[in-house]
Short mmCIF file of C-alpha atoms in Angstrom, two decimals:
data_model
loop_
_atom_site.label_atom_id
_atom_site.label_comp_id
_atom_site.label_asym_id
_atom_site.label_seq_id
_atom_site.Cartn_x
_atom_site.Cartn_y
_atom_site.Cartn_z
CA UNK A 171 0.00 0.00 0.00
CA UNK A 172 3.17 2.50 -0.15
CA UNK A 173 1.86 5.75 -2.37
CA UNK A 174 4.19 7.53 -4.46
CA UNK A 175 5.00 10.77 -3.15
CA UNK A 176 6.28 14.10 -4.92
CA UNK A 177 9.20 15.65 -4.07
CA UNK A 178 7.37 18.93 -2.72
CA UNK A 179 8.23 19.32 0.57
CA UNK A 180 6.32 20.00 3.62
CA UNK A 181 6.37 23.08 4.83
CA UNK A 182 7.72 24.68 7.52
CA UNK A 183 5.11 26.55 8.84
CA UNK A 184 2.61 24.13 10.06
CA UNK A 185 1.14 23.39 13.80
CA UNK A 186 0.82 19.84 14.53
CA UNK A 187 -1.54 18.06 17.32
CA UNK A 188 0.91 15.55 19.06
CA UNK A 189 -1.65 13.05 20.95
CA UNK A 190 0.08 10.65 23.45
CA UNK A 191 -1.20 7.08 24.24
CA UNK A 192 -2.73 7.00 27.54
CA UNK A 193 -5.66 4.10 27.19
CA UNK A 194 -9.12 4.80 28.27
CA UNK A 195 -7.53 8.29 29.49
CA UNK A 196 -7.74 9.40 25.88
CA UNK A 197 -10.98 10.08 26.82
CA UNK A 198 -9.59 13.26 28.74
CA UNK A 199 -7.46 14.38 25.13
CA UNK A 200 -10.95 14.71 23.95
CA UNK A 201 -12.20 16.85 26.82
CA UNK A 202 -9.15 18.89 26.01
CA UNK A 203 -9.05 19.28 22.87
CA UNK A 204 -12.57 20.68 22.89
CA UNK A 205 -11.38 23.60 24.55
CA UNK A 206 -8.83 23.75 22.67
CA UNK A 207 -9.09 23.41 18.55
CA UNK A 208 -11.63 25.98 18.08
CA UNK A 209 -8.95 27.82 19.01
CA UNK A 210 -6.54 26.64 16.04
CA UNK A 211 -7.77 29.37 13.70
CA UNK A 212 -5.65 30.99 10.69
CA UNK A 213 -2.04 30.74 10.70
CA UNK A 214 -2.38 28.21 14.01
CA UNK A 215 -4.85 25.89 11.84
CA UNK A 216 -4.03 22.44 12.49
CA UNK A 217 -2.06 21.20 9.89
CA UNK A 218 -0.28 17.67 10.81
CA UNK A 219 -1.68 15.53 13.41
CA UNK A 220 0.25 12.59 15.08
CA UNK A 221 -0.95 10.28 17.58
CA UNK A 222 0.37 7.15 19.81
CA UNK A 223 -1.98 4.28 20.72
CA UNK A 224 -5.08 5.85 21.61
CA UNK A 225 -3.65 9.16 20.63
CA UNK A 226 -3.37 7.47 17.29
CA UNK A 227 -7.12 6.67 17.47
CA UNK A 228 -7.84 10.31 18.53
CA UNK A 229 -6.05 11.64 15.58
CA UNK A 230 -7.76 8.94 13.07
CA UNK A 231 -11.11 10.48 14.28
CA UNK A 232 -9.89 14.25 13.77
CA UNK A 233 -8.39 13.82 10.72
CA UNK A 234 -11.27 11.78 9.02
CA UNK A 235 -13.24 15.16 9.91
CA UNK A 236 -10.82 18.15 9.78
CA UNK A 237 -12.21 19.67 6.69
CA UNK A 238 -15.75 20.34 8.13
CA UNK A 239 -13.40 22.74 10.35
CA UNK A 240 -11.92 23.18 13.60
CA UNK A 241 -15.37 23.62 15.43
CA UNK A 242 -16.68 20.50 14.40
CA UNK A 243 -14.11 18.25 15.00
CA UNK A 244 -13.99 19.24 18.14
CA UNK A 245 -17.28 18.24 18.63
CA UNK A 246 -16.83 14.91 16.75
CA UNK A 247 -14.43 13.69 19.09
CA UNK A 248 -16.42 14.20 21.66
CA UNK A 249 -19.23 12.49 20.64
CA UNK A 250 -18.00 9.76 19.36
CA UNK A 251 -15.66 9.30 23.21
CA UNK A 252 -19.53 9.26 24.45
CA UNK A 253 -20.25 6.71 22.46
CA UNK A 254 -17.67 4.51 23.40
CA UNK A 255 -18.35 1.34 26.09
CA UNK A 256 -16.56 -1.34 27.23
CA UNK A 257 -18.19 -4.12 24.88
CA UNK A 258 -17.36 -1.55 22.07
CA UNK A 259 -13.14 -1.71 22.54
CA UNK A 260 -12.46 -5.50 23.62
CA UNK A 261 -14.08 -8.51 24.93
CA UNK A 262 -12.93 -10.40 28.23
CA UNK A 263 -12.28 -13.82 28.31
CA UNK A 264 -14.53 -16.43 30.27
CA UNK A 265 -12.37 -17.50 33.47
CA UNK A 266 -9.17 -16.82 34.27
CA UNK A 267 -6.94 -15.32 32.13
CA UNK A 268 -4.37 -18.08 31.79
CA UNK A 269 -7.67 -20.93 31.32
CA UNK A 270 -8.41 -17.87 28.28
CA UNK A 271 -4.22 -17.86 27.21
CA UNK A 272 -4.63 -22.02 27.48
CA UNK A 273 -7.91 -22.03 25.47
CA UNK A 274 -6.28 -19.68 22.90
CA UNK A 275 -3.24 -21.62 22.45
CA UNK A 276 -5.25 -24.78 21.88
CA UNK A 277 -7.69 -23.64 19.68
CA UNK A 278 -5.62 -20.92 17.48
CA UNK A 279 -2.25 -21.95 17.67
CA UNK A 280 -0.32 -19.51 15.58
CA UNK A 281 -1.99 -16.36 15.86
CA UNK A 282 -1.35 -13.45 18.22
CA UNK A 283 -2.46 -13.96 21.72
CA UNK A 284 -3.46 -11.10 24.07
CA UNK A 285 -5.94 -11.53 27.27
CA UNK A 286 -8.57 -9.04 25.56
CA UNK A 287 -9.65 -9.48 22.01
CA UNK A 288 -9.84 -6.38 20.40
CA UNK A 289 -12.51 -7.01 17.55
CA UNK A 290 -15.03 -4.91 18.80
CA UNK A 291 -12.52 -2.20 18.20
CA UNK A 292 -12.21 -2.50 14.83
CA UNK A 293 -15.77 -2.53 14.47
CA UNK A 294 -15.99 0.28 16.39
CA UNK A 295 -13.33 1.93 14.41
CA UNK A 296 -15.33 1.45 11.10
CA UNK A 297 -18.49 2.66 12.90
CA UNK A 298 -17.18 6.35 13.85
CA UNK A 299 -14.68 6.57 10.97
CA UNK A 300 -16.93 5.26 8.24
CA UNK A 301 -13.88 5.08 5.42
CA UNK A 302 -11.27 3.11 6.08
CA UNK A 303 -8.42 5.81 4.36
CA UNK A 304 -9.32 8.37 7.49
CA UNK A 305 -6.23 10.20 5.19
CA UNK A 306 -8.31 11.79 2.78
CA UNK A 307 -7.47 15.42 4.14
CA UNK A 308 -3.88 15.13 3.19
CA UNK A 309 -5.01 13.71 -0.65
CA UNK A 310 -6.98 17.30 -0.89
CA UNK A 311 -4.98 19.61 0.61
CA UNK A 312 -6.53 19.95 3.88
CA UNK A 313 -3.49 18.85 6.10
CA UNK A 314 0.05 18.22 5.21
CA UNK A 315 0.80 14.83 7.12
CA UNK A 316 -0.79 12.12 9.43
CA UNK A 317 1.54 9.63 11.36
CA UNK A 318 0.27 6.52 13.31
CA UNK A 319 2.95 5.47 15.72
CA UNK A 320 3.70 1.96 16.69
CA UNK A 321 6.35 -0.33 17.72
CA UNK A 322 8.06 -3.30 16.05
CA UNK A 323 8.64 -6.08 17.53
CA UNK A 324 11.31 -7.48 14.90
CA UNK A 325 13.55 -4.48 15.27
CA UNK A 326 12.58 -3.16 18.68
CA UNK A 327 12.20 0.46 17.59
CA UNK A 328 9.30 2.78 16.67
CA UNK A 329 7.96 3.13 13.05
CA UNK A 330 5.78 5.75 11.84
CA UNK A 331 3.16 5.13 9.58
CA UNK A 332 2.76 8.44 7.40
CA UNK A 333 0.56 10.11 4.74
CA UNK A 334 1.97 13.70 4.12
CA UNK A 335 1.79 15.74 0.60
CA UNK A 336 5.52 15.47 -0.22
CA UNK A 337 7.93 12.99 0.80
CA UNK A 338 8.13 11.19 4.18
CA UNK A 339 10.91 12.46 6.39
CA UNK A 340 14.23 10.23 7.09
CA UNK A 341 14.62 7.60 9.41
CA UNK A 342 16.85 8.54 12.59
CA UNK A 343 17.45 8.72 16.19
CA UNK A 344 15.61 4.91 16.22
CA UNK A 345 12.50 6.58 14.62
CA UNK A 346 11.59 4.60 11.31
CA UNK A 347 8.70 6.45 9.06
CA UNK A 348 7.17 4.09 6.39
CA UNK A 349 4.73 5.91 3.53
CA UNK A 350 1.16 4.21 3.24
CA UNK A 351 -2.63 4.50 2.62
CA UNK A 352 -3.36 4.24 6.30
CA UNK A 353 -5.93 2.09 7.93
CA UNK A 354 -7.03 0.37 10.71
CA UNK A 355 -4.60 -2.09 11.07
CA UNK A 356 -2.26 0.82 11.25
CA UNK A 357 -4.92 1.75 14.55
CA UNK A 358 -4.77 -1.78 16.00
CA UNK A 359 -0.64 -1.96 15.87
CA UNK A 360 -0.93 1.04 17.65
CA UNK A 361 -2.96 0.47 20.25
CA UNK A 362 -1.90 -3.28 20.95
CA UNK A 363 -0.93 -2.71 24.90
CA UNK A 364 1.44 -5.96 25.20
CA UNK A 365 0.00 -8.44 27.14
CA UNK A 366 -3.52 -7.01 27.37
CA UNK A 367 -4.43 -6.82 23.77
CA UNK A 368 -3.05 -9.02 20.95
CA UNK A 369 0.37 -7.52 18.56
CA UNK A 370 -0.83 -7.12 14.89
CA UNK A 371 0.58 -8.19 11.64
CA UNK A 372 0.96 -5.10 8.96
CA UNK A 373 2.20 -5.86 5.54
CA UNK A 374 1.96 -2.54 3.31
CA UNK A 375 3.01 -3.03 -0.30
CA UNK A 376 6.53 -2.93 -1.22
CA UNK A 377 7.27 -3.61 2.62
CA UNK A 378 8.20 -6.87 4.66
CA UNK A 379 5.60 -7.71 6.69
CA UNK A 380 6.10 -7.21 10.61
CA UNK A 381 3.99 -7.77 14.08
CA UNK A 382 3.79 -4.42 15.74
CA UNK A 383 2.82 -3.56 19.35
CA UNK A 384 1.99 -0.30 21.42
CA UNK A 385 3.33 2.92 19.76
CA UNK A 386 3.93 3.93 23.07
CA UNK A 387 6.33 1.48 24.27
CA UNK A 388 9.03 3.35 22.03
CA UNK A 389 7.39 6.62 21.51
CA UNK A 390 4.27 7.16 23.48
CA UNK A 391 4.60 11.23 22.68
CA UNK A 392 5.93 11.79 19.26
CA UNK A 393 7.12 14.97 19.05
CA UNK A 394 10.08 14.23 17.17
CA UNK A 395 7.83 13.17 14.08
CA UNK A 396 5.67 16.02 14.47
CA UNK A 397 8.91 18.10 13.61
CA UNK A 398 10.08 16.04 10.92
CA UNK A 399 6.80 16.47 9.46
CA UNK A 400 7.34 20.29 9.06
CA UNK A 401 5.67 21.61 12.52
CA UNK A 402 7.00 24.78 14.32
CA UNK A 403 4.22 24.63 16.94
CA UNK A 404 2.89 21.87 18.94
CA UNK A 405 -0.04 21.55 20.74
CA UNK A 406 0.62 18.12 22.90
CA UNK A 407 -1.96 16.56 24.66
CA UNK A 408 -1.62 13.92 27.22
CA UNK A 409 -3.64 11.46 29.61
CA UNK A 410 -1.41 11.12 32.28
CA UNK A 411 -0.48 13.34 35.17
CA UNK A 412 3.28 14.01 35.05
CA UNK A 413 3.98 14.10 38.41
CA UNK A 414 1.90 11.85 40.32
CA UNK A 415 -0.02 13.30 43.58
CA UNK A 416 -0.02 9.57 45.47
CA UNK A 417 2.95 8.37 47.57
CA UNK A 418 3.27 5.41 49.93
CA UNK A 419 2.57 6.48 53.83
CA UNK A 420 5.48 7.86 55.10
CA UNK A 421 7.68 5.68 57.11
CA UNK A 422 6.94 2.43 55.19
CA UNK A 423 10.01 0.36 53.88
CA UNK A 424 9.80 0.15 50.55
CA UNK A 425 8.53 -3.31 49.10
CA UNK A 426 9.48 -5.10 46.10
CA UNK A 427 7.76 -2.96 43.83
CA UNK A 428 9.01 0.64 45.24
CA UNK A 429 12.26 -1.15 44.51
CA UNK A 430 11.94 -2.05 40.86
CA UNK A 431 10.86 1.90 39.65
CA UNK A 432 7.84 2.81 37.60
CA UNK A 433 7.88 1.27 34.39
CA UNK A 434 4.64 2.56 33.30
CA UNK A 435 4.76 6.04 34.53
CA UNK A 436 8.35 6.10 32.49
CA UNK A 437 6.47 4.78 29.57
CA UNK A 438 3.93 7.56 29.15
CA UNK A 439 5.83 10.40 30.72
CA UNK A 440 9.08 10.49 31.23
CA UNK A 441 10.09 10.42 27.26
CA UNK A 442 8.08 13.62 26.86
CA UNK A 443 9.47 15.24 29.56
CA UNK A 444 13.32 13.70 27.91
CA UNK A 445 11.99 15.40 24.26
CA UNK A 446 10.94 18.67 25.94
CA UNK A 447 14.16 19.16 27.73
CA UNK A 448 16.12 18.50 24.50
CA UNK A 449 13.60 20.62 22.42
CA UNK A 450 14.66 23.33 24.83
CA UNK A 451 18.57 22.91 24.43
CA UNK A 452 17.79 23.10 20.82
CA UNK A 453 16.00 26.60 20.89
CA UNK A 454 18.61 27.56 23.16
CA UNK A 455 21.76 26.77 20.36
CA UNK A 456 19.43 28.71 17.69
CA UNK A 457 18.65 31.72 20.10
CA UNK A 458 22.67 31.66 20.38
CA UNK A 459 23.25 31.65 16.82
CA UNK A 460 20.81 34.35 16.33
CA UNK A 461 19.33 35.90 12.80
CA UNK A 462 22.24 36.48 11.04
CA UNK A 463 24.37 34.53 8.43
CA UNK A 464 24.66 31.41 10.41
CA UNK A 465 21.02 31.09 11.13
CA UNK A 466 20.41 31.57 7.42
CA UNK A 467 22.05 28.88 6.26
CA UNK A 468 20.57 26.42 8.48
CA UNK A 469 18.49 23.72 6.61
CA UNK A 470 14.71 23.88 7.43
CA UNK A 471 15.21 20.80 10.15
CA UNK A 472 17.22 23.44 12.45
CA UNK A 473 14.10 25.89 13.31
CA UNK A 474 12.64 27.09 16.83
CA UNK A 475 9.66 25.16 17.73
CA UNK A 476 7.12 26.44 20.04
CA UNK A 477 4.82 24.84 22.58
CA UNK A 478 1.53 24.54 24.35
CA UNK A 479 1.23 20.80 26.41
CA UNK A 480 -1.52 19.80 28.58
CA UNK A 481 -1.64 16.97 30.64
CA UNK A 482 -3.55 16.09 33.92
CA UNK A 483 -3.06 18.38 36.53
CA UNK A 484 -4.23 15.73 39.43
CA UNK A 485 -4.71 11.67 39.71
CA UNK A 486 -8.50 12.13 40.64
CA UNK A 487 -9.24 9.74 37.62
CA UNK A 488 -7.25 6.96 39.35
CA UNK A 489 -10.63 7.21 42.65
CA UNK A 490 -13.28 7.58 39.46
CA UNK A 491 -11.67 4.26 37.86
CA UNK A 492 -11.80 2.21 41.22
CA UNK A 493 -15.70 3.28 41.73
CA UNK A 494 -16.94 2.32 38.61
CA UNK A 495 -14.68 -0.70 37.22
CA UNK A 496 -17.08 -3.22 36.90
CA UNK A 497 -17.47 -6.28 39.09
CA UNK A 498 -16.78 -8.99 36.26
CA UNK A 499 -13.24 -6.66 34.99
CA UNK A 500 -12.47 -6.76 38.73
CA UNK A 501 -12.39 -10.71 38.59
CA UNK A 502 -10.58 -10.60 34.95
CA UNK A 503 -7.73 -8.55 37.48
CA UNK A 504 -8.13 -11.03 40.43
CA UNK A 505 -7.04 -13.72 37.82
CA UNK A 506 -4.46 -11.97 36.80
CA UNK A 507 -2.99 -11.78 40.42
CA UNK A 508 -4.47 -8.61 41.53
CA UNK A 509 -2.54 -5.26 42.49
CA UNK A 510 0.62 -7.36 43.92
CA UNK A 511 0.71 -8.13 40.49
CA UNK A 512 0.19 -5.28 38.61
CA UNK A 513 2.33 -3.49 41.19
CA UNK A 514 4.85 -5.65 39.65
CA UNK A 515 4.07 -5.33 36.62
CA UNK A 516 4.12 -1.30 36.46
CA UNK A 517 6.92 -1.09 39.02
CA UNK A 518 5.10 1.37 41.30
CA UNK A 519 3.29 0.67 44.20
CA UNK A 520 -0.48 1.16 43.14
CA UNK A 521 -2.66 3.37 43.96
CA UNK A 522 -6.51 1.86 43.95
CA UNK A 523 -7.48 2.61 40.27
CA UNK A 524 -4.30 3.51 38.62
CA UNK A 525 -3.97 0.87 36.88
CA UNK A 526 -7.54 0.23 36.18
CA UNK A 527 -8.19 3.89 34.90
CA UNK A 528 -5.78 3.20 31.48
CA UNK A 529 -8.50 0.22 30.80
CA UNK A 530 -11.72 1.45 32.41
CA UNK A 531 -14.14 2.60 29.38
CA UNK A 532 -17.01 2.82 31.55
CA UNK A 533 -19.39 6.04 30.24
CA UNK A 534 -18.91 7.14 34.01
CA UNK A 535 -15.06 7.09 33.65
CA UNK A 536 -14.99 8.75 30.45
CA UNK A 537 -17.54 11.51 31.31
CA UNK A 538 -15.27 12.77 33.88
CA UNK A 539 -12.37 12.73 31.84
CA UNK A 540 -13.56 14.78 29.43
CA UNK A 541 -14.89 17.00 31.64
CA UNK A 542 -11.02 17.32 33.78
CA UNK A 543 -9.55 17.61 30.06
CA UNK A 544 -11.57 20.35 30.10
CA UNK A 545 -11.31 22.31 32.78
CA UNK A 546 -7.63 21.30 32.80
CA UNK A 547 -7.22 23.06 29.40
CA UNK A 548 -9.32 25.98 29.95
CA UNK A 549 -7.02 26.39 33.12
CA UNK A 550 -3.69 26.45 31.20
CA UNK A 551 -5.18 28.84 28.66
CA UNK A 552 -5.53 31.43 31.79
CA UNK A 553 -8.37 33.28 29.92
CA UNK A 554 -6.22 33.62 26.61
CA UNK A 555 -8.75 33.80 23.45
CA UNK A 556 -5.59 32.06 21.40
CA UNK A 557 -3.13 29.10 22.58
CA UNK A 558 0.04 31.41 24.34
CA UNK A 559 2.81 29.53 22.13
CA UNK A 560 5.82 29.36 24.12
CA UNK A 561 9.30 28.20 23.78
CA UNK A 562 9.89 25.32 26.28
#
């Protein structure tokens, strides 16, 4: 499915939505970015959009929609986040989840095996997105590129599936970019949390085949293709808090989970907060080169790039989560050796509904994300009528 491409380039003047993966918590990106694209107006019109896991999923649903205008995309995402229930993104298995792993194994040996099976998802995908090629804004002019991150599991780095008007940027810094018609497949790699949900195969013409995972486990915020794509603003919208409110009581020795870190906190945050800090050194070196004859020579890739990032200000959804995760997912986690387990498996001592708020899409849950995405973002915007761009 690789498209020929032209050799005009993409622009340097475009801002780019940079969605992170954050589960069920992309519910809050759409609370957010309510508030925030009607905003995106004239020269801060949206004009690349790239998204991680369910970021990816987010930006499949704005793009498919962009040309009815800011406004209504907005609105869009919204609705369709209301829309969304449990049965509608995976179903659980019957029994544990190893008698589900075991049953799998013997009945479809050979294909990928995840304790959820995301079907309904892809069913739900066609439902909101109605064509498959959600694209079809960069084909008439209406944006300038679309990437859908994921991860490879044969090379162990992340690849970014891109339609953009001229020609797709060059791989580096572990970042691989691969031009296609995309589709949901491209949506499922994305999104395929290891363990939880199955990997998925992609095979795009004139490419090898691969099984890809979570976008996120390499790149859960992609700024860095957001850039390559042409982008000298970036909104960035996140589910995750980045500095989390809940400790362990004082006093307490840690146990063998304080010990071993926070693997998924480091997933979904700390990268951003890695890219941010070098996007700053960079702005730095240009603001110390200046306007003059050094600065004019630069090629396009060396350019200031300006800012506006939201992300949760609190962990409140973490309490929501625990209150309305239903009884039969709270059996699915008993099976699965309840929070000791998790704890392990995250590397943080848990907090009752961390976990559980990344895969709780309960209409409860999700109303009150979008409703802290929203007050969230009208908070950072301070009463500003326009996003206050700033270098980070």
């Amino acid at each position: 499915m690789v498209e020929e491409s032209s050799d005009e380039p993409v622009p340097d003047n475009g801002v780019a939505l940079v969605l992170s993966g954050a589960g069920a918590r992309g519910a809050y990106e759409a609370g957010a970015l309510s508030v925030l694209l009607p905003l995106l107006t004239g020269h801060d019109r949206p004009r690349i959009i790239v998204g991680t896991s369910v970021g990816a999923l987010n930006a499949a649903m704005l793009a498919s929609v962009i040309h009815q205008g800011v406004d209504v995309a907005a609105d869009a995402l919204v609705k369709s986040w209301m829309s969304i229930s449990p049965e509608k993104v995976f179903s659980t298995p019957r029994g544990s989840a190893v008698s589900a792993v075991r049953w799998h194994l013997r009945h479809r040996p050979g294909t990928a095996v995840g304790l959820l099976d995301t079907t309904p998802l892809k069913d739900t995908m066609a439902e909101i997105l109605g064509d498959e090629d959600f694209g079809h804004n960069v084909g008439n002019g209406q944006l300038d590129g679309i990437g859908i991150v994921a991860s490879s599991c044969s090379r162990s780095d992340a690849v970014v599936f891109v339609k953009v008007r001229g020609a797709a940027p060059p791989d580096g810094g572990r970042v691989r970019y691969v031009g296609t018609k995309l589709g949901y497949l491209h949506l499922l790699a994305s999104s395929a949390f290891p363990i939880a949900f199955p990997p998925q195969w992609v095979k795009d013409d004139g490419q090898a085949g691969d099984w890809y995972i979570d976008g996120g486990v390499h790149l859960n915020t992609p700024l860095k293709p957001a850039i390559d794509l042409g982008a000298v603003r970036l909104l960035v919208v996140g589910g995750t808090a980045t500095r989390p409110s809940w400790r362990p009581s004082p006093g307490l020795p840690p146990d063998e989970t304080d010990g071993n870190g926070q693997i998924l906190h480091s997933l979904l945050v700390d990268g951003l907060e890695a890219d941010l800090a070098h996007l700053r050194s960079t702005n730095r070196y240009l603001a110390m080169l200046g306007t003059g004859g050094a600065q004019a020579h630069q090629p396009s890739r060396h350019r200031p790039v300006k800012t506006f990032v939201v992300n949760p200000s609190d962990d409140n959804l973490n309490s929501v989560a625990a209150e309305v995760w239903p009884a039969g997912w709270k059996s699915l986690l008993k099976s699965c050796g309840g929070y000791g387990l998790l704890g392990f498996v995250t590397r943080q001592r848990q907090q009752p509904g961390q976990f559980l708020s990344y895969m709780c899409f309960h209409p409860d849950f999700i109303r009150s994300a979008i409703s802290q995405g929203q007050a969230d973002a009208r908070a950072q915007l301070g009463g500003s009528a326009s996003l206050p761009w700033m270098l980070p």
